[in-house]
Short mmCIF file of C-alpha atoms in Angstrom, two decimals:
data_model
loop_
_atom_site.label_atom_id
_atom_site.label_comp_id
_atom_site.label_asym_id
_atom_site.label_seq_id
_atom_site.Cartn_x
_atom_site.Cartn_y
_atom_site.Cartn_z
CA MET A 34 26.38 -8.16 -24.90
CA PRO A 35 28.19 -9.95 -22.00
CA GLN A 36 27.70 -13.72 -21.83
CA LEU A 37 26.11 -15.20 -18.72
CA LYS A 38 28.29 -17.35 -16.47
CA THR A 39 26.98 -19.97 -14.04
CA PHE A 40 27.98 -19.75 -10.38
CA ALA A 41 26.60 -21.78 -7.48
CA GLY A 42 22.94 -20.85 -7.17
CA THR A 43 22.97 -18.06 -9.77
CA ARG A 44 23.92 -16.87 -13.28
CA ARG A 45 25.61 -13.49 -13.72
CA THR A 46 27.71 -11.57 -16.24
CA ARG A 47 30.53 -10.90 -13.76
CA HIS A 48 32.32 -12.88 -11.10
CA PRO A 49 30.97 -11.98 -7.63
CA LEU A 50 34.41 -10.72 -6.54
CA ASP A 51 34.41 -8.28 -9.46
CA THR A 52 30.89 -7.13 -8.59
CA LEU A 53 31.81 -6.67 -4.93
CA GLU A 54 34.85 -4.59 -5.85
CA ARG A 55 32.76 -2.36 -8.12
CA ILE A 56 29.95 -1.73 -5.65
CA SER A 57 32.22 -1.32 -2.61
CA ARG A 58 33.54 1.99 -3.94
CA HIS A 59 29.95 3.33 -3.89
CA LEU A 60 28.73 2.14 -0.48
CA GLY A 61 29.29 5.48 1.26
CA GLU A 62 27.32 7.30 -1.44
CA TYR A 63 24.25 5.28 -0.50
CA GLY A 64 24.62 5.62 3.26
CA ILE A 65 25.77 2.03 3.83
CA THR A 66 27.96 2.07 6.92
CA ARG A 67 28.42 -1.63 7.49
CA LEU A 68 28.29 -5.04 5.83
CA ALA A 69 28.01 -7.46 8.75
CA ASP A 70 28.53 -11.22 8.45
CA VAL A 71 25.82 -12.72 10.68
CA THR A 72 26.20 -16.32 9.47
CA GLY A 73 27.67 -17.44 12.79
CA LEU A 74 24.57 -16.39 14.72
CA ASP A 75 22.86 -19.53 13.43
CA VAL A 76 23.88 -23.19 13.38
CA ILE A 77 22.98 -23.87 9.74
CA GLY A 78 26.00 -22.24 8.09
CA ILE A 79 24.42 -20.79 4.92
CA PRO A 80 26.18 -17.43 4.42
CA VAL A 81 24.03 -14.41 5.33
CA VAL A 82 25.14 -10.76 5.53
CA MET A 83 23.26 -7.64 6.58
CA ALA A 84 23.80 -4.14 5.20
CA VAL A 85 23.15 -1.18 7.50
CA ARG A 86 21.89 2.25 6.33
CA PRO A 87 21.18 4.31 9.49
CA LEU A 88 19.55 7.22 7.58
CA ALA A 89 17.21 5.11 5.44
CA THR A 90 13.65 6.27 4.96
CA THR A 91 12.50 2.68 4.45
CA LEU A 92 14.39 -0.26 5.95
CA SER A 93 17.67 0.60 7.66
CA VAL A 94 18.82 -3.04 7.59
CA SER A 95 18.85 -5.20 4.46
CA GLN A 96 19.83 -8.86 4.20
CA GLY A 97 21.68 -10.86 1.58
CA LYS A 98 22.50 -14.54 1.12
CA GLY A 99 24.45 -16.73 -1.25
CA ALA A 100 26.65 -19.72 -1.88
CA THR A 101 29.69 -17.97 -0.41
CA LEU A 102 30.33 -15.03 1.87
CA THR A 103 31.21 -12.95 -1.20
CA HIS A 104 27.85 -13.78 -2.80
CA ALA A 105 26.10 -12.83 0.44
CA ARG A 106 27.97 -9.52 0.72
CA VAL A 107 27.04 -8.61 -2.84
CA SER A 108 23.43 -9.60 -2.22
CA ALA A 109 23.11 -7.53 0.98
CA ALA A 110 24.82 -4.46 -0.47
CA MET A 111 22.70 -4.51 -3.61
CA GLU A 112 19.49 -4.89 -1.59
CA ALA A 113 20.40 -1.74 0.32
CA ILE A 114 21.45 0.09 -2.85
CA GLU A 115 18.13 -0.79 -4.49
CA LEU A 116 16.19 0.71 -1.61
CA TRP A 117 18.29 3.89 -1.68
CA HIS A 118 17.45 4.33 -5.34
CA ALA A 119 13.73 3.83 -4.70
CA GLU A 120 13.95 6.48 -1.98
CA HIS A 121 16.10 9.06 -3.78
CA ALA A 122 16.51 8.34 -7.51
CA VAL A 123 12.91 8.20 -8.73
CA PRO A 124 12.42 11.13 -11.13
CA LYS A 125 10.29 14.09 -10.10
CA ALA A 126 6.74 14.07 -11.36
CA GLU A 127 6.28 15.27 -14.92
CA LEU A 128 2.53 15.65 -14.41
CA GLU A 129 0.92 16.37 -11.06
CA GLY A 130 -2.64 15.78 -9.99
CA VAL A 131 -3.84 14.21 -13.24
CA ALA A 132 -6.35 11.33 -13.48
CA ALA A 133 -5.59 8.27 -15.59
CA ALA A 134 -8.84 8.86 -17.49
CA GLU A 135 -7.29 12.05 -18.87
CA LEU A 136 -4.24 10.24 -20.25
CA ASP A 137 -3.65 7.95 -23.20
CA LEU A 138 -2.17 5.02 -21.27
CA THR A 139 -1.17 1.63 -22.68
CA TYR A 140 -2.58 -0.22 -19.63
CA THR A 141 -5.38 0.00 -17.08
CA VAL A 142 -4.19 1.85 -14.00
CA THR A 143 -6.29 -0.30 -11.64
CA ASP A 144 -4.27 -3.34 -12.80
CA LEU A 145 -1.23 -1.98 -10.93
CA GLU A 146 -0.43 -3.22 -7.41
CA GLN A 147 -2.73 -1.66 -4.81
CA VAL A 148 -2.90 -1.66 -1.04
CA ASP A 149 -5.64 -3.62 0.71
CA GLY A 150 -8.88 -1.66 0.60
CA SER A 151 -7.63 0.57 -2.20
CA LEU A 152 -10.01 3.24 -3.45
CA LEU A 153 -8.18 3.67 -6.77
CA THR A 154 -10.18 4.44 -9.92
CA ASP A 155 -9.14 6.00 -13.21
CA ARG A 156 -10.60 9.28 -11.87
CA ILE A 157 -8.20 9.55 -8.92
CA ARG A 158 -5.64 12.31 -9.45
CA LEU A 159 -2.05 11.09 -9.33
CA ASP A 160 1.49 12.26 -10.08
CA TRP A 161 3.14 10.69 -13.15
CA ILE A 162 6.60 9.83 -14.51
CA THR A 163 7.75 8.27 -17.79
CA ALA A 164 8.47 4.54 -18.06
CA GLU A 165 9.86 2.49 -20.92
CA ILE A 166 7.53 -0.14 -22.39
CA LEU A 167 9.70 -3.23 -22.73
CA THR A 168 8.18 -4.12 -26.10
CA GLY A 169 8.96 -0.63 -27.40
CA GLY A 170 7.90 2.95 -26.76
CA GLU A 171 7.11 4.91 -23.60
CA THR A 172 4.14 5.57 -21.35
CA LEU A 173 3.33 7.30 -18.08
CA VAL A 174 3.16 5.48 -14.74
CA PRO A 175 2.18 6.75 -11.28
CA ARG A 176 5.24 7.98 -9.42
CA ALA A 177 3.90 6.32 -6.27
CA SER A 178 4.35 2.91 -7.93
CA ALA A 179 8.13 3.41 -8.09
CA HIS A 180 8.93 5.59 -5.09
CA LEU A 181 9.53 4.27 -1.58
CA GLY A 182 10.12 6.21 1.62
CA MET A 183 8.37 8.04 4.43
CA THR A 184 9.53 11.59 3.75
CA GLY A 185 6.54 12.89 1.82
CA THR A 186 4.56 15.74 3.32
CA THR A 187 1.55 15.51 1.00
CA TRP A 188 -1.28 13.07 1.67
CA ARG A 189 -1.50 10.73 -1.32
CA GLY A 190 -4.52 8.65 -0.44
CA HIS A 191 -4.99 4.95 0.12
CA HIS A 192 -4.41 3.67 -3.39
CA LEU A 193 -1.26 2.26 -4.98
CA SER A 194 1.10 -0.14 -3.27
CA SER A 195 4.59 1.27 -2.77
CA SER A 196 6.42 -2.05 -2.56
CA SER A 197 9.84 -3.33 -3.58
CA ASN A 198 8.27 -5.90 -5.90
CA GLY A 199 10.04 -5.43 -9.24
CA LEU A 200 12.81 -3.33 -7.68
CA ALA A 201 16.10 -4.96 -8.63
CA SER A 202 19.75 -4.39 -9.43
CA GLY A 203 22.36 -6.11 -11.54
CA ASN A 204 25.73 -5.77 -13.21
CA THR A 205 23.98 -4.41 -16.31
CA LEU A 206 20.61 -2.87 -17.10
CA GLU A 207 19.44 -6.10 -18.73
CA GLU A 208 20.57 -8.21 -15.75
CA ALA A 209 18.71 -5.96 -13.34
CA THR A 210 15.59 -6.14 -15.50
CA VAL A 211 15.71 -9.94 -15.68
CA HIS A 212 16.01 -10.14 -11.90
CA ALA A 213 13.06 -7.75 -11.48
CA LEU A 214 10.81 -9.66 -13.90
CA TYR A 215 11.63 -13.03 -12.31
CA GLU A 216 10.71 -11.54 -8.94
CA GLN A 217 7.33 -10.40 -10.24
CA ILE A 218 6.66 -13.83 -11.77
CA GLU A 219 7.65 -15.45 -8.46
CA ARG A 220 5.21 -13.25 -6.54
CA ASP A 221 2.45 -14.04 -9.05
CA CYS A 222 3.07 -17.76 -8.49
CA THR A 223 3.01 -17.51 -4.70
CA ALA A 224 -0.18 -15.43 -4.81
CA ALA A 225 -1.82 -18.18 -6.87
CA LEU A 226 -0.53 -20.80 -4.43
CA ALA A 227 -2.36 -19.05 -1.59
CA LEU A 228 -5.65 -19.73 -3.39
CA GLN A 229 -4.88 -23.39 -4.03
CA PRO A 230 -6.30 -25.98 -1.58
CA ILE A 231 -3.61 -27.63 0.52
CA SER A 232 -4.60 -31.07 -0.75
CA GLU A 233 -3.87 -30.02 -4.34
CA ARG A 234 -0.43 -28.53 -3.77
CA VAL A 235 2.62 -30.36 -5.04
CA THR A 236 5.29 -30.92 -2.41
CA VAL A 237 8.76 -32.12 -3.31
CA ASP A 238 10.73 -34.69 -1.35
CA PRO A 239 13.93 -32.87 -0.22
CA GLU A 240 15.86 -36.14 -0.15
CA SER A 241 15.23 -36.67 -3.86
CA VAL A 242 16.92 -33.42 -4.97
CA THR A 243 19.93 -34.29 -7.12
CA ASP A 244 21.33 -30.85 -7.97
CA PRO A 245 24.68 -30.80 -6.09
CA TYR A 246 24.41 -27.25 -4.72
CA CYS A 247 20.78 -27.62 -3.60
CA ALA A 248 21.54 -31.02 -2.10
CA ASP A 249 24.36 -29.45 -0.08
CA LEU A 250 22.00 -26.76 1.21
CA ILE A 251 19.49 -29.42 2.26
CA ARG A 252 22.24 -31.40 4.03
CA LEU A 253 23.26 -28.29 5.99
CA VAL A 254 19.69 -27.82 7.19
CA ARG A 255 19.30 -31.51 8.04
CA ALA A 256 22.62 -31.59 9.91
CA ALA A 257 21.47 -28.65 12.03
CA GLY A 258 18.31 -30.54 13.01
CA GLY A 259 15.96 -28.68 10.69
CA ARG A 260 13.19 -29.73 8.36
CA LEU A 261 12.31 -28.38 4.95
CA GLU A 262 8.94 -28.25 3.25
CA ILE A 263 9.35 -27.58 -0.49
CA THR A 264 6.37 -26.75 -2.69
CA ASP A 265 6.33 -26.57 -6.47
CA ALA A 266 4.52 -23.28 -7.13
CA SER A 267 5.12 -23.22 -10.89
CA LEU A 268 2.20 -22.07 -13.05
CA THR A 269 1.56 -23.45 -16.52
CA ARG A 270 1.27 -19.97 -18.00
CA TRP A 271 4.93 -19.32 -17.15
CA ARG A 272 6.26 -21.73 -19.74
CA GLY A 273 9.83 -22.73 -18.96
CA VAL A 274 9.95 -20.94 -15.57
CA ALA A 275 10.21 -22.98 -12.38
CA CYS A 276 9.03 -21.57 -9.04
CA PHE A 277 9.45 -23.13 -5.60
CA THR A 278 8.60 -22.10 -2.08
CA CYS A 279 10.47 -23.42 0.92
CA ARG A 280 9.50 -23.51 4.59
CA LEU A 281 12.26 -24.03 7.14
CA TRP A 282 11.48 -25.25 10.65
CA MET A 283 13.90 -25.92 13.52
CA PRO A 284 13.05 -27.05 17.05
CA ASP A 285 14.74 -24.11 18.79
CA THR A 286 12.10 -21.55 17.77
CA GLY A 287 8.34 -21.42 17.47
CA ALA A 288 8.45 -19.86 14.03
CA MET A 289 8.43 -21.08 10.44
CA PHE A 290 10.68 -19.29 7.95
CA GLY A 291 9.86 -19.04 4.27
CA GLY A 292 11.56 -18.34 0.98
CA ALA A 293 10.68 -18.46 -2.71
CA GLY A 294 12.48 -18.40 -6.02
CA ALA A 295 11.72 -18.42 -9.75
CA HIS A 296 14.07 -19.06 -12.65
CA ALA A 297 14.38 -20.91 -15.95
CA SER A 298 16.76 -23.24 -14.10
CA PRO A 299 14.80 -25.26 -11.49
CA ALA A 300 17.98 -25.68 -9.47
CA ILE A 301 18.52 -21.91 -9.26
CA ALA A 302 14.86 -21.38 -8.38
CA LEU A 303 15.09 -23.94 -5.55
CA SER A 304 18.42 -22.63 -4.26
CA ARG A 305 16.93 -19.14 -4.03
CA ALA A 306 13.98 -20.49 -2.05
CA ILE A 307 16.15 -22.44 0.41
CA THR A 308 18.70 -19.68 0.98
CA GLU A 309 15.94 -17.08 1.39
CA ALA A 310 14.33 -19.24 4.08
CA ALA A 311 17.70 -19.49 5.88
CA GLN A 312 18.12 -15.72 5.52
CA SER A 313 14.67 -15.15 7.03
CA ARG A 314 15.64 -17.26 10.03
CA LEU A 315 18.86 -15.29 10.57
CA THR A 316 16.89 -12.04 10.25
CA PHE A 317 14.70 -13.33 13.09
CA ILE A 318 17.73 -14.29 15.18
CA ALA A 319 19.55 -10.97 14.65
CA GLY A 320 16.36 -9.04 15.42
CA THR A 321 17.58 -5.88 13.69
CA ARG A 322 15.21 -5.51 10.74
CA ASP A 323 12.75 -2.65 11.06
CA ASP A 324 9.62 -4.51 9.95
CA LEU A 325 9.90 -7.66 12.06
CA ASP A 326 6.54 -8.74 13.46
CA PRO A 327 6.93 -9.21 17.24
CA ARG A 328 4.42 -12.07 17.11
CA ALA A 329 7.13 -14.16 15.41
CA TYR A 330 8.93 -14.40 18.77
CA ARG A 331 6.05 -16.08 20.57
CA ASP A 332 6.55 -19.77 21.31
CA GLY A 333 4.51 -22.38 19.52
CA THR A 334 3.27 -20.23 16.66
CA ALA A 335 4.23 -22.73 13.96
CA GLN A 336 3.95 -26.47 13.51
CA ALA A 337 6.77 -28.55 12.11
CA PRO A 338 6.37 -29.87 8.57
CA ARG A 339 5.03 -33.37 8.24
CA ALA A 340 7.51 -36.06 9.19
CA GLU A 341 6.64 -38.35 6.28
CA PRO A 342 8.42 -37.66 2.98
CA ALA A 343 6.60 -35.82 0.24
CA THR A 344 5.34 -38.01 -2.58
CA THR A 345 6.66 -35.94 -5.51
CA PRO A 346 10.29 -36.59 -6.48
CA TRP A 347 12.59 -33.84 -7.73
CA SER A 348 12.82 -35.53 -11.12
CA ASP A 349 9.11 -34.89 -11.70
CA ALA A 350 9.40 -31.23 -10.67
CA VAL A 351 12.19 -30.59 -13.21
CA LYS A 352 11.01 -32.73 -16.12
CA ALA A 353 10.21 -29.66 -18.24
CA PRO A 354 12.90 -27.06 -17.45
CA GLY A 355 13.28 -23.97 -19.58
CA SER A 356 16.26 -23.44 -21.83
CA LEU A 357 18.92 -21.15 -20.43
CA ALA A 358 19.65 -18.04 -22.47
CA ASP A 359 23.21 -17.08 -23.34
CA THR A 360 22.68 -13.39 -22.49
CA ASP A 361 20.45 -11.34 -20.23
CA ALA A 362 19.07 -9.52 -23.27
CA GLU A 363 17.75 -12.83 -24.65
CA GLU A 364 16.35 -13.83 -21.27
CA MET A 365 14.72 -10.42 -20.80
CA ASP A 366 13.00 -10.68 -24.18
CA ARG A 367 11.67 -14.12 -23.29
CA LEU A 368 10.26 -12.98 -19.95
CA VAL A 369 8.71 -9.87 -21.51
CA GLU A 370 6.96 -12.08 -24.07
CA LEU A 371 5.68 -14.43 -21.34
CA ILE A 372 4.32 -11.58 -19.22
CA THR A 373 2.75 -9.80 -22.18
CA THR A 374 1.02 -13.02 -23.26
CA ALA A 375 -0.17 -13.81 -19.72
CA THR A 376 -1.56 -10.37 -18.89
CA GLY A 377 -2.26 -8.77 -22.25
CA THR A 378 -0.06 -5.84 -21.23
CA ALA A 379 3.65 -5.37 -21.79
CA PRO A 380 5.75 -4.81 -18.64
CA MET A 381 7.29 -1.38 -18.10
CA ARG A 382 10.61 -0.25 -16.66
CA VAL A 383 11.78 2.83 -14.81
CA ASP A 384 15.58 3.04 -14.99
CA LEU A 385 16.82 4.41 -11.65
CA THR A 386 20.54 4.01 -12.41
CA ARG A 387 22.71 7.02 -11.59
CA PRO A 388 24.98 8.05 -14.49
CA ASP A 389 28.10 8.03 -12.31
CA ALA A 390 27.54 4.36 -11.41
CA ALA A 391 26.25 3.05 -14.74
CA GLU A 392 29.53 1.30 -15.62
CA ASP A 393 29.42 -0.66 -12.36
CA PHE A 394 25.76 -1.62 -11.86
CA ALA A 395 22.15 -0.76 -12.70
CA VAL A 396 18.94 -0.41 -10.68
CA VAL A 397 15.43 -0.66 -12.13
CA LYS A 398 11.81 -0.77 -11.08
CA THR A 399 9.57 -2.86 -13.32
CA LEU A 400 5.78 -2.61 -13.38
CA SER A 401 3.69 -5.49 -14.73
CA PRO A 402 -0.03 -4.64 -14.60
CA GLY A 403 -2.15 -7.73 -14.07
CA LEU A 404 0.34 -9.78 -12.06
CA ALA A 405 -0.72 -10.71 -8.53
CA PHE A 406 1.20 -9.82 -5.39
CA LEU A 407 0.61 -10.75 -1.75
CA PRO A 408 1.09 -7.86 0.72
CA ARG A 409 4.22 -8.34 2.84
CA HIS A 410 5.19 -11.21 0.51
CA GLU A 411 3.52 -13.80 2.75
CA LEU A 412 4.16 -17.41 1.73
CA PRO A 413 1.34 -19.91 2.26
CA ARG A 414 2.24 -23.25 3.80
CA SER A 415 1.81 -26.43 1.83
CA SER A 416 0.89 -28.67 4.77
CA ARG A 417 -0.32 -28.49 8.34
#
């Protein structure tokens, strides 16, 4: 099993240049016509790249960010590749029009992600595919939970959420799975944060952050005239996993831009939150993403974060970090145990990797019944 290596803001089994070389040979196969460096459209300077897929049946523009332009190119390309797989690589249904009540499932189907106002019950007839239970064995899952795209001709009802939550890629199958599970834990944390009163939320003083890479990111934002509002969204049930949300505000727009991240390393979790917020701002500036809300372009829609420093220092937020695994297999096993303990149900995985690309990268969709998820991945503010 490949050993994990630490790079700025991330841990991977391959150097980003190696990953970029491997995925570049496949870009045309997935309809990616362009990787565009849009970093210079903003004044902050955090690298952001967009990947363009003109024939996508979901989003035709995906974004990526990272410590360097290479990191950002890899991130953008893999985001687009993930979506292609969710559109085209989900297996055909093995069972069609069967209700969950007629099946011997290892979970409760209504614990899966659902759209607002869902009418799902265990009597609703669905199409099913096989998924691997990450503690061992197999089970059936609704195909609609893994498939994305607007090409279907059959009405499927207002039930399951077809989201990218748990859709992830990596250099190996285990790396992709770890990324997917961390994403689902992150979304569970931010959903819980939305229910927490503002007065009880823990905000972190950006000036107290001592991790060199995160401190550099904060300096870039400060130098550009921006403000950051960092919230510790970690939940006690995710032992050894840090989660942060970040709100970025700058005086040249009337919008607030958010990001979130979860990882055993608090520094990696925070770096993901900050760079995602910067990526969201550049997405707004470029204006090319399909699902942008036009209300974001109205002046005065967001207040700046409070001017006074937050009372919680970084040292308090990281006083109980998790131990870093040597391999993705070890980290995957740890996350599977945490999720199974928290929900009472083992997470499941649908491997979407194409055989001809398996030596270069992997794509998975994980399903974790019982974990919360906010529609459109909205991030609640920690102050007003």
